[in-house]
Coordinates of C-alpha atoms and ligand atoms in Angstrom, one line a residue:
X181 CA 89.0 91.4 134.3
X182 CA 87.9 88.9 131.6
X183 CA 89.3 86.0 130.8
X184 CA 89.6 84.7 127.1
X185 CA 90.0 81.0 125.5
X186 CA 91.9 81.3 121.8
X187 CA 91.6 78.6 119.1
X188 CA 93.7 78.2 116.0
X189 CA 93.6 75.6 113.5
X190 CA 94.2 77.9 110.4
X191 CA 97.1 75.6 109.0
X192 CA 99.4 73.6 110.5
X193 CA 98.8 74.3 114.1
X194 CA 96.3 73.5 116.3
X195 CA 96.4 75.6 119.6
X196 CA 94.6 77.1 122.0
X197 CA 95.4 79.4 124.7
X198 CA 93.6 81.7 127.9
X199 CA 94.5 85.4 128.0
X200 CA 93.8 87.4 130.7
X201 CA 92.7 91.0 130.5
X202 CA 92.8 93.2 133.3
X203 CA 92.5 97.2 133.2
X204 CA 93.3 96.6 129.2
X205 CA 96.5 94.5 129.9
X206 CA 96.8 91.3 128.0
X207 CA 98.4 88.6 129.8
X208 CA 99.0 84.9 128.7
X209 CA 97.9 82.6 131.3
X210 CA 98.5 79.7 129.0
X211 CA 99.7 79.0 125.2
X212 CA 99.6 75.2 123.7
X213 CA 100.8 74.4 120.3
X214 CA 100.6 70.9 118.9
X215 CA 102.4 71.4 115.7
X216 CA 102.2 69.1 112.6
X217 CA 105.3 70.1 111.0
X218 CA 106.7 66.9 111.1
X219 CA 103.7 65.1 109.8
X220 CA 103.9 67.3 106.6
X221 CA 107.6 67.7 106.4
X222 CA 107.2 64.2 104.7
X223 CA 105.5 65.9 101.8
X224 CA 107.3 69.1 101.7
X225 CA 104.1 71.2 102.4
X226 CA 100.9 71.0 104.4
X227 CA 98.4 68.4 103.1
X228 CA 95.2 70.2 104.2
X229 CA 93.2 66.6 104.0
X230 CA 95.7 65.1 106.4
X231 CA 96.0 68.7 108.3
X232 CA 92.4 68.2 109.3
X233 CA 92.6 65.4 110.8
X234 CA 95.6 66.0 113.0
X235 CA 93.3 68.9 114.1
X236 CA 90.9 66.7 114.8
X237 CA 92.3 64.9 117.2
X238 CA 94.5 67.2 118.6
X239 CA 91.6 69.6 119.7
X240 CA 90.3 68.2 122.4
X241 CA 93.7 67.6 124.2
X242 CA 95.3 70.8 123.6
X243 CA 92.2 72.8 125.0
X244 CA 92.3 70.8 128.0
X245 CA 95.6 71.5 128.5
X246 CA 95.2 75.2 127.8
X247 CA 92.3 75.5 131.1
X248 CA 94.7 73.1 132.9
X249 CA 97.8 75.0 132.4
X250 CA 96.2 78.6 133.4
X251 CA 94.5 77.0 136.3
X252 CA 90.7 77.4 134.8
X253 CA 87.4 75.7 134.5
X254 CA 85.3 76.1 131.6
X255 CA 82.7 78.4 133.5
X256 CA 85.2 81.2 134.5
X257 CA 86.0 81.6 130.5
X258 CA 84.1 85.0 129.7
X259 CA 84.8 84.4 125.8
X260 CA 86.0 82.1 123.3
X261 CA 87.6 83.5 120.5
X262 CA 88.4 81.3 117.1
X263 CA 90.2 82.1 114.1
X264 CA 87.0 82.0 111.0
X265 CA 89.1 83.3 108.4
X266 CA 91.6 82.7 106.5
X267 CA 92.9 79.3 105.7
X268 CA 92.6 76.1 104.7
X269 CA 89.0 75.3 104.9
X270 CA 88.8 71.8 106.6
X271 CA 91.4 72.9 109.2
X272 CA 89.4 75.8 110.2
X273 CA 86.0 74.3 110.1
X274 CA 88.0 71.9 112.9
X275 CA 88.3 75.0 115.3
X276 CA 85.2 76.5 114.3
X277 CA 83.1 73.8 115.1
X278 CA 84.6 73.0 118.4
X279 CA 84.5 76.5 119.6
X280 CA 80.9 76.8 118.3
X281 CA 80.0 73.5 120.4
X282 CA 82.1 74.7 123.4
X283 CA 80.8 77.9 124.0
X284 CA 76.9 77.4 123.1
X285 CA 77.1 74.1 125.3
X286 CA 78.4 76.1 128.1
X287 CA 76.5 79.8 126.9
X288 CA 80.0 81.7 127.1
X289 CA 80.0 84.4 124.2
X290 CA 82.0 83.2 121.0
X291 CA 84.2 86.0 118.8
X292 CA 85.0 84.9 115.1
X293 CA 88.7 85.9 114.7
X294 CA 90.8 86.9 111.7
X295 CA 93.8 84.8 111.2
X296 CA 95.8 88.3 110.1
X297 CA 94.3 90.4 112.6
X298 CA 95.3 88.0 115.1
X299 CA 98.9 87.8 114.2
X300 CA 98.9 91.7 114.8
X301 CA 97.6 91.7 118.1
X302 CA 100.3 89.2 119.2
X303 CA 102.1 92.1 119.9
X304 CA 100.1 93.2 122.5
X305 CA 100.9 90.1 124.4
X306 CA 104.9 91.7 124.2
X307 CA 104.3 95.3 124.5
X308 CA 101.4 95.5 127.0
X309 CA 101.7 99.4 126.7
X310 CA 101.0 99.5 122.8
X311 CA 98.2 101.2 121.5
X312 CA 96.4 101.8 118.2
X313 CA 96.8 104.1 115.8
X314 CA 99.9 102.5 114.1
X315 CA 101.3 100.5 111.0
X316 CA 101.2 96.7 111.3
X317 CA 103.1 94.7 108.6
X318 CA 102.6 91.0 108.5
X319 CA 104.5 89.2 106.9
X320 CA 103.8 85.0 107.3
X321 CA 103.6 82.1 104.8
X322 CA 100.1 82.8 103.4
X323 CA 100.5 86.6 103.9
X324 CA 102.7 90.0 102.8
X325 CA 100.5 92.9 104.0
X326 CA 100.1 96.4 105.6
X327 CA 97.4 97.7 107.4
X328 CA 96.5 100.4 109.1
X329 CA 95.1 100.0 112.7
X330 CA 93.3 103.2 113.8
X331 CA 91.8 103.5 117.8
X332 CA 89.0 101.3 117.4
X333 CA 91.1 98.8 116.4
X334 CA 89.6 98.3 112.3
X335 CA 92.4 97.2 110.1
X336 CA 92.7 99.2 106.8
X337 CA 94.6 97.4 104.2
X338 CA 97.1 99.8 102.2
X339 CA 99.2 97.3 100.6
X340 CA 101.5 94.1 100.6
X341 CA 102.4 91.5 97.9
X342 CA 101.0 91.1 94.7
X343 CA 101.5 87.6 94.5
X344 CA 103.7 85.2 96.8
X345 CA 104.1 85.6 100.5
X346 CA 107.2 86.2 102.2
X347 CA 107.6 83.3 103.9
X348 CA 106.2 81.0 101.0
X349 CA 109.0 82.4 99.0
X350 CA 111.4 81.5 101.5
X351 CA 110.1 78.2 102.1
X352 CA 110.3 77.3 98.4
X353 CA 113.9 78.2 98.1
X354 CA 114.7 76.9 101.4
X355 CA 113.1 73.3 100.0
X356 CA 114.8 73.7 96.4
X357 CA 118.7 74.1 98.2
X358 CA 117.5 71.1 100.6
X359 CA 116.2 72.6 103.4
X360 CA 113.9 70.6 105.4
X361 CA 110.3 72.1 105.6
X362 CA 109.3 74.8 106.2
X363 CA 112.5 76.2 105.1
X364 CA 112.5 79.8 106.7
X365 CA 113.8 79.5 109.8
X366 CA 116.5 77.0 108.5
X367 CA 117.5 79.5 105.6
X368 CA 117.2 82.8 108.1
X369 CA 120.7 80.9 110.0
X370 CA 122.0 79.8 106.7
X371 CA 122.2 83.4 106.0
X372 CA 124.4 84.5 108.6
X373 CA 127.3 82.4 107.2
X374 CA 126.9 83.9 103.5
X375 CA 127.5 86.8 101.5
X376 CA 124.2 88.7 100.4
X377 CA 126.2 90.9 97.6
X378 CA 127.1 87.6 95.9
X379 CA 124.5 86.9 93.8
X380 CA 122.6 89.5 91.4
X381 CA 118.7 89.5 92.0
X382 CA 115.7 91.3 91.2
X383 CA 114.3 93.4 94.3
X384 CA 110.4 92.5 95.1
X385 CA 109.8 95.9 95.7
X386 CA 107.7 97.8 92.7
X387 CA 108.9 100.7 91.0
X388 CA 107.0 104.1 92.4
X389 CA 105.0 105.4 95.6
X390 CA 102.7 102.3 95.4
X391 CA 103.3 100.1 99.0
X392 CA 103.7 97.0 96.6
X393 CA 105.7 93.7 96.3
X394 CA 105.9 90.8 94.3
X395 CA 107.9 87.7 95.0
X396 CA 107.4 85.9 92.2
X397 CA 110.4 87.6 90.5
X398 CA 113.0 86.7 92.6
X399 CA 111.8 83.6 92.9
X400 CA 112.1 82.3 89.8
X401 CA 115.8 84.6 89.4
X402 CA 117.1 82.0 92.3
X403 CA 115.5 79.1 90.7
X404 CA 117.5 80.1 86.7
X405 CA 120.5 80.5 89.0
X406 CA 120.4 77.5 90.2
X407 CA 119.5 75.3 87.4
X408 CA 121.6 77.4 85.3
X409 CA 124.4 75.9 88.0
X410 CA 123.3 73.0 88.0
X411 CA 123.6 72.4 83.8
X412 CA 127.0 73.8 84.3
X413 CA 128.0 71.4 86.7
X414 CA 129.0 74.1 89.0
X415 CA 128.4 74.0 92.9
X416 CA 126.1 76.6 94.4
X417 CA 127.5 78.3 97.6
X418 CA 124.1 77.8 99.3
X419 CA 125.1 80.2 102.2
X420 CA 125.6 82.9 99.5
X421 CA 122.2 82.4 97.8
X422 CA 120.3 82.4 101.2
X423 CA 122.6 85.2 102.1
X424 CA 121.9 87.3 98.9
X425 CA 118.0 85.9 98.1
X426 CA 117.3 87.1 102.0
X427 CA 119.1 90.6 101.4
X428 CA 117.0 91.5 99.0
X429 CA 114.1 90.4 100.4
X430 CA 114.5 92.2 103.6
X431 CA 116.0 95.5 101.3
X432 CA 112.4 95.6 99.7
X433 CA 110.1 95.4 102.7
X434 CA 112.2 97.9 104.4
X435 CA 111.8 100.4 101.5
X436 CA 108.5 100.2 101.2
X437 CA 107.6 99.8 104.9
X438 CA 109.5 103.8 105.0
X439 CA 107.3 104.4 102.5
X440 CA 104.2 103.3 104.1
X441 CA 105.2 104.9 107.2
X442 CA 106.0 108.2 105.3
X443 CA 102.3 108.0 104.1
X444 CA 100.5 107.4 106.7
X445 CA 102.4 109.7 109.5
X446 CA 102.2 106.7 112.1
X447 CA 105.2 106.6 114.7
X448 CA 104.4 102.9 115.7
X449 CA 105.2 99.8 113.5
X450 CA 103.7 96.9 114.5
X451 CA 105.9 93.7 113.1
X452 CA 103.8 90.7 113.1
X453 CA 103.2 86.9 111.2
X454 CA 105.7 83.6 111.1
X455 CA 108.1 85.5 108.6
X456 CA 108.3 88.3 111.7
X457 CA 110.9 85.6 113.6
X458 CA 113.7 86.5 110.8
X459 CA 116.7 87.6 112.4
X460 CA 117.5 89.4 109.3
X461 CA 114.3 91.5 108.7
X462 CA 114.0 92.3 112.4
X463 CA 117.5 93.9 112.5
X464 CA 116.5 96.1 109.3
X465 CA 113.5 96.8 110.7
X466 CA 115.4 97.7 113.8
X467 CA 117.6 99.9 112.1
X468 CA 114.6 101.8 110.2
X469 CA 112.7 102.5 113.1
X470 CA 115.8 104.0 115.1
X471 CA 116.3 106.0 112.0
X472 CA 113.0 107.5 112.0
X473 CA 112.3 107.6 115.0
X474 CA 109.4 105.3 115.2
X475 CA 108.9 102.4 117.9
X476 CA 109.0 99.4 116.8
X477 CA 106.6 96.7 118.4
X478 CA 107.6 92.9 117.6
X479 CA 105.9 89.8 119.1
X480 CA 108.5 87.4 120.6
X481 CA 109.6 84.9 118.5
X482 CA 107.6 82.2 120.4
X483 CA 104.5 84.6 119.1
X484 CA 105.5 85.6 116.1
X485 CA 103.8 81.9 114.3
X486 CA 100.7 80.4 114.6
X487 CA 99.3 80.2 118.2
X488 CA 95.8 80.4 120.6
X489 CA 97.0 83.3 122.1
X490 CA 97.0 86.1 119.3
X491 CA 93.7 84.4 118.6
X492 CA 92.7 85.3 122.4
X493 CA 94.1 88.6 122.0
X494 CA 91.9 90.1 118.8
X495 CA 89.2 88.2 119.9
X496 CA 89.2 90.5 123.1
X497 CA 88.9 93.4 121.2
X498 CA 85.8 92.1 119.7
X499 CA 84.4 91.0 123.1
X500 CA 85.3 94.5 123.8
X501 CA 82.9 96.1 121.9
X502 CA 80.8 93.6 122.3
X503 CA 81.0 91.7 118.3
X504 CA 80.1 88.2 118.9
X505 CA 79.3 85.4 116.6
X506 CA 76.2 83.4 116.8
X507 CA 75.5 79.7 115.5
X508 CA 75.6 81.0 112.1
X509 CA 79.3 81.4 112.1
X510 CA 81.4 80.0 109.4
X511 CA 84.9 79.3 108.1
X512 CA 86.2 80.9 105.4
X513 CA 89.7 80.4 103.3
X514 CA 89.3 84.1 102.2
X515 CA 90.6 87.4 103.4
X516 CA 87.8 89.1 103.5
X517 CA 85.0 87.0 103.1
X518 CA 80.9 88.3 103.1
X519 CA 78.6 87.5 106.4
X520 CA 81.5 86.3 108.4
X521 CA 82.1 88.9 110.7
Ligands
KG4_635 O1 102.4 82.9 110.4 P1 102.8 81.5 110.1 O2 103.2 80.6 111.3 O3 101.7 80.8 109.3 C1 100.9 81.5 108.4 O4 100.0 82.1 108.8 O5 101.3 81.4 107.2 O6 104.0 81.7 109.2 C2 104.8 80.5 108.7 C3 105.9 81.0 107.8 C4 106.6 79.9 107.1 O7 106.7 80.3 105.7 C5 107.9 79.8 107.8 O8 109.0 79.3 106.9 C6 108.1 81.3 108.1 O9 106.9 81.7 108.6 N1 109.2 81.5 109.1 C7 110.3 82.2 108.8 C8 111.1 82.1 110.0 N2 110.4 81.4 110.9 C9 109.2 81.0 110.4 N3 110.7 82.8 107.7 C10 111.9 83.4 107.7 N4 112.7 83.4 108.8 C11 112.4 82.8 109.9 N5 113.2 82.8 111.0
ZN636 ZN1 99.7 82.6 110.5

């Protein structure tokens, strides 16, 4: 049995969390998000300066309420996991720095945490019987990729975007028809009411075998439409854009999420990252799996964004082998950055 503290303060959320592991089933004892949508909403995007210090002093509170909530001191924590990497810089220095404090105060052993990884392993707080080898696709505002997840639980990167994330493309539509932010979820129901054949638009998938994407295209196809529109004087069905800007979207990860599975042989597909809450790409993905006969493992929707306790749940896997960080440990905005393990 061990029992696990998760920090996040990648972005826009500052949480933390305690997971419980027993026999290798990952429980959630306790999950607090203090969110700071509405703070940036203002702006129509996160400002990182002002991101930092809502983390700042949101910390201390939410951690609190994280041992409170799952009934724990301090001393029975046997690890402290934090997301490192990647992010905005000052917000992740935020949750470094505290963790660091926190566990070499107290001596419990501290896990650096991959922001990406960590939206994977959500889906081990959902589908306690899931295990590794298999596909994991996340798909989140800062992120579009694929990785392979072999027994040990090391993340091979085969693909994803080559530009734009999924959800930041969504977001910026979402914000251009007058969505509030961030516009996903709002343009995910807008969707349902619209037609996605209406409106012609280029497909972010790449020509060939390559697991590929780019976003930018479409993009700027549903900004021309509606400028073009709008120097017509015409009115834009808005439910039809989201509708057909969201189709196509979906259409492309799909193909190329076949493809990836084709390629690698996997019959598991983990779906994972904020963009993994669309109603629309979880059906599809649905619908795939069935197909092929793959299992599809999802987060719930409540997991699927930024929270402690994917954080908690890589960094047991690291505790697991027995990777911890020392008072060296850094934050990094990067993917993959050098010495930050
Ligand atoms: O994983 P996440 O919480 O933060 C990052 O690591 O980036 O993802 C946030 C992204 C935002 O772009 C947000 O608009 C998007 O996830 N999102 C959605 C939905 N819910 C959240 N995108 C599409 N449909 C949704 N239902
Ligand atoms: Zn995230």
């Amino acid at each position: 049995m061990a029992l696990l503290l998760g920090m996040e303060s990648s972005c826009d959320e500052t949480s933390a969390a305690v997971v419980e592991e027993q026999n290798g089933i990952l429980t959630v004892r306790s999950n607090i998000v203090a969110s700071q949508i509405e703070t940036h909403r203002l702006y129509g995007g996160v400002v990182p300066e002002i991101a930092s210090r809502a983390h700042v002093e949101a910390v201390t509170k939410v951690t609190k309420d994280a041992l409170d909530g799952a009934g724990i001191a301090l001393s029975d924590l046997d690890a402290i996991a934090v997301t490192s990497h990647p992010g905005l810089i000052g917000a992740l220095l935020v949750g470094v720095n505290f963790a660091k404090s926190l566990a070499f105060a107290n001596r419990i052993p501290l896990v650096s945490v991959n922001h990406i990884h960590a939206h994977i392993c959500a889906a081990f707080l959902t589908h306690t019987d899931l295990k590794p080898p298999f596909l994991a696709l996340v798909v989140s505002g800062g992120h579009t990729c694929f990785y392979v997840v072999n027994e040990k639980m090391e993340y091979r990167e085969i693909g994803g975007t080559r530009d734009d994330a999924a959800g930041e493309a969504f977001d910026k539509i979402g914000r251009v028809i007058g969505l509030p932010y961030p516009g996903g979820a709002a343009l995910d129901r807008l969707a349902c009411e619209g037609d996605p054949k209406a409106i012609a638009l280029p497909s972010p998938a790449l020509a060939g075998e390559e697991i590929a994407l780019s976003f930018s295209g479409i993009k700027t196809a549903a900004l021309n439409y509606l400028n073009s529109a709008g120097q017509k004087g015409e009115t834009v069905n808005r439910a039809d854009l989201a509708a057909s800007y969201t189709a196509k979207i979906v259409d492309a990860i799909v193909k190329k999420t076949g493809l990836a599975l084709k390629q690698t042989g996997l019959q598991t597909l983990v779906l994972a990252g904020g963009v993994a809450a669309n109603s629309h790409l979880r059906a599809a993905l649905e619908t795939l799996c069935k197909k092929r006969n793959v299992r599809l493992a999802m987060p719930t929707v409540a997991l699927c964004g930024d929270n402690g306790a994917m954080v908690a749940a890589a960094g047991y896997f690291g505790y697991r082998a027995g990777r911890f960080a020392d008072t060296a440990l850094n934050a990094s905005a990067l993917d993959n950055p050098e010495g930050v393990i």
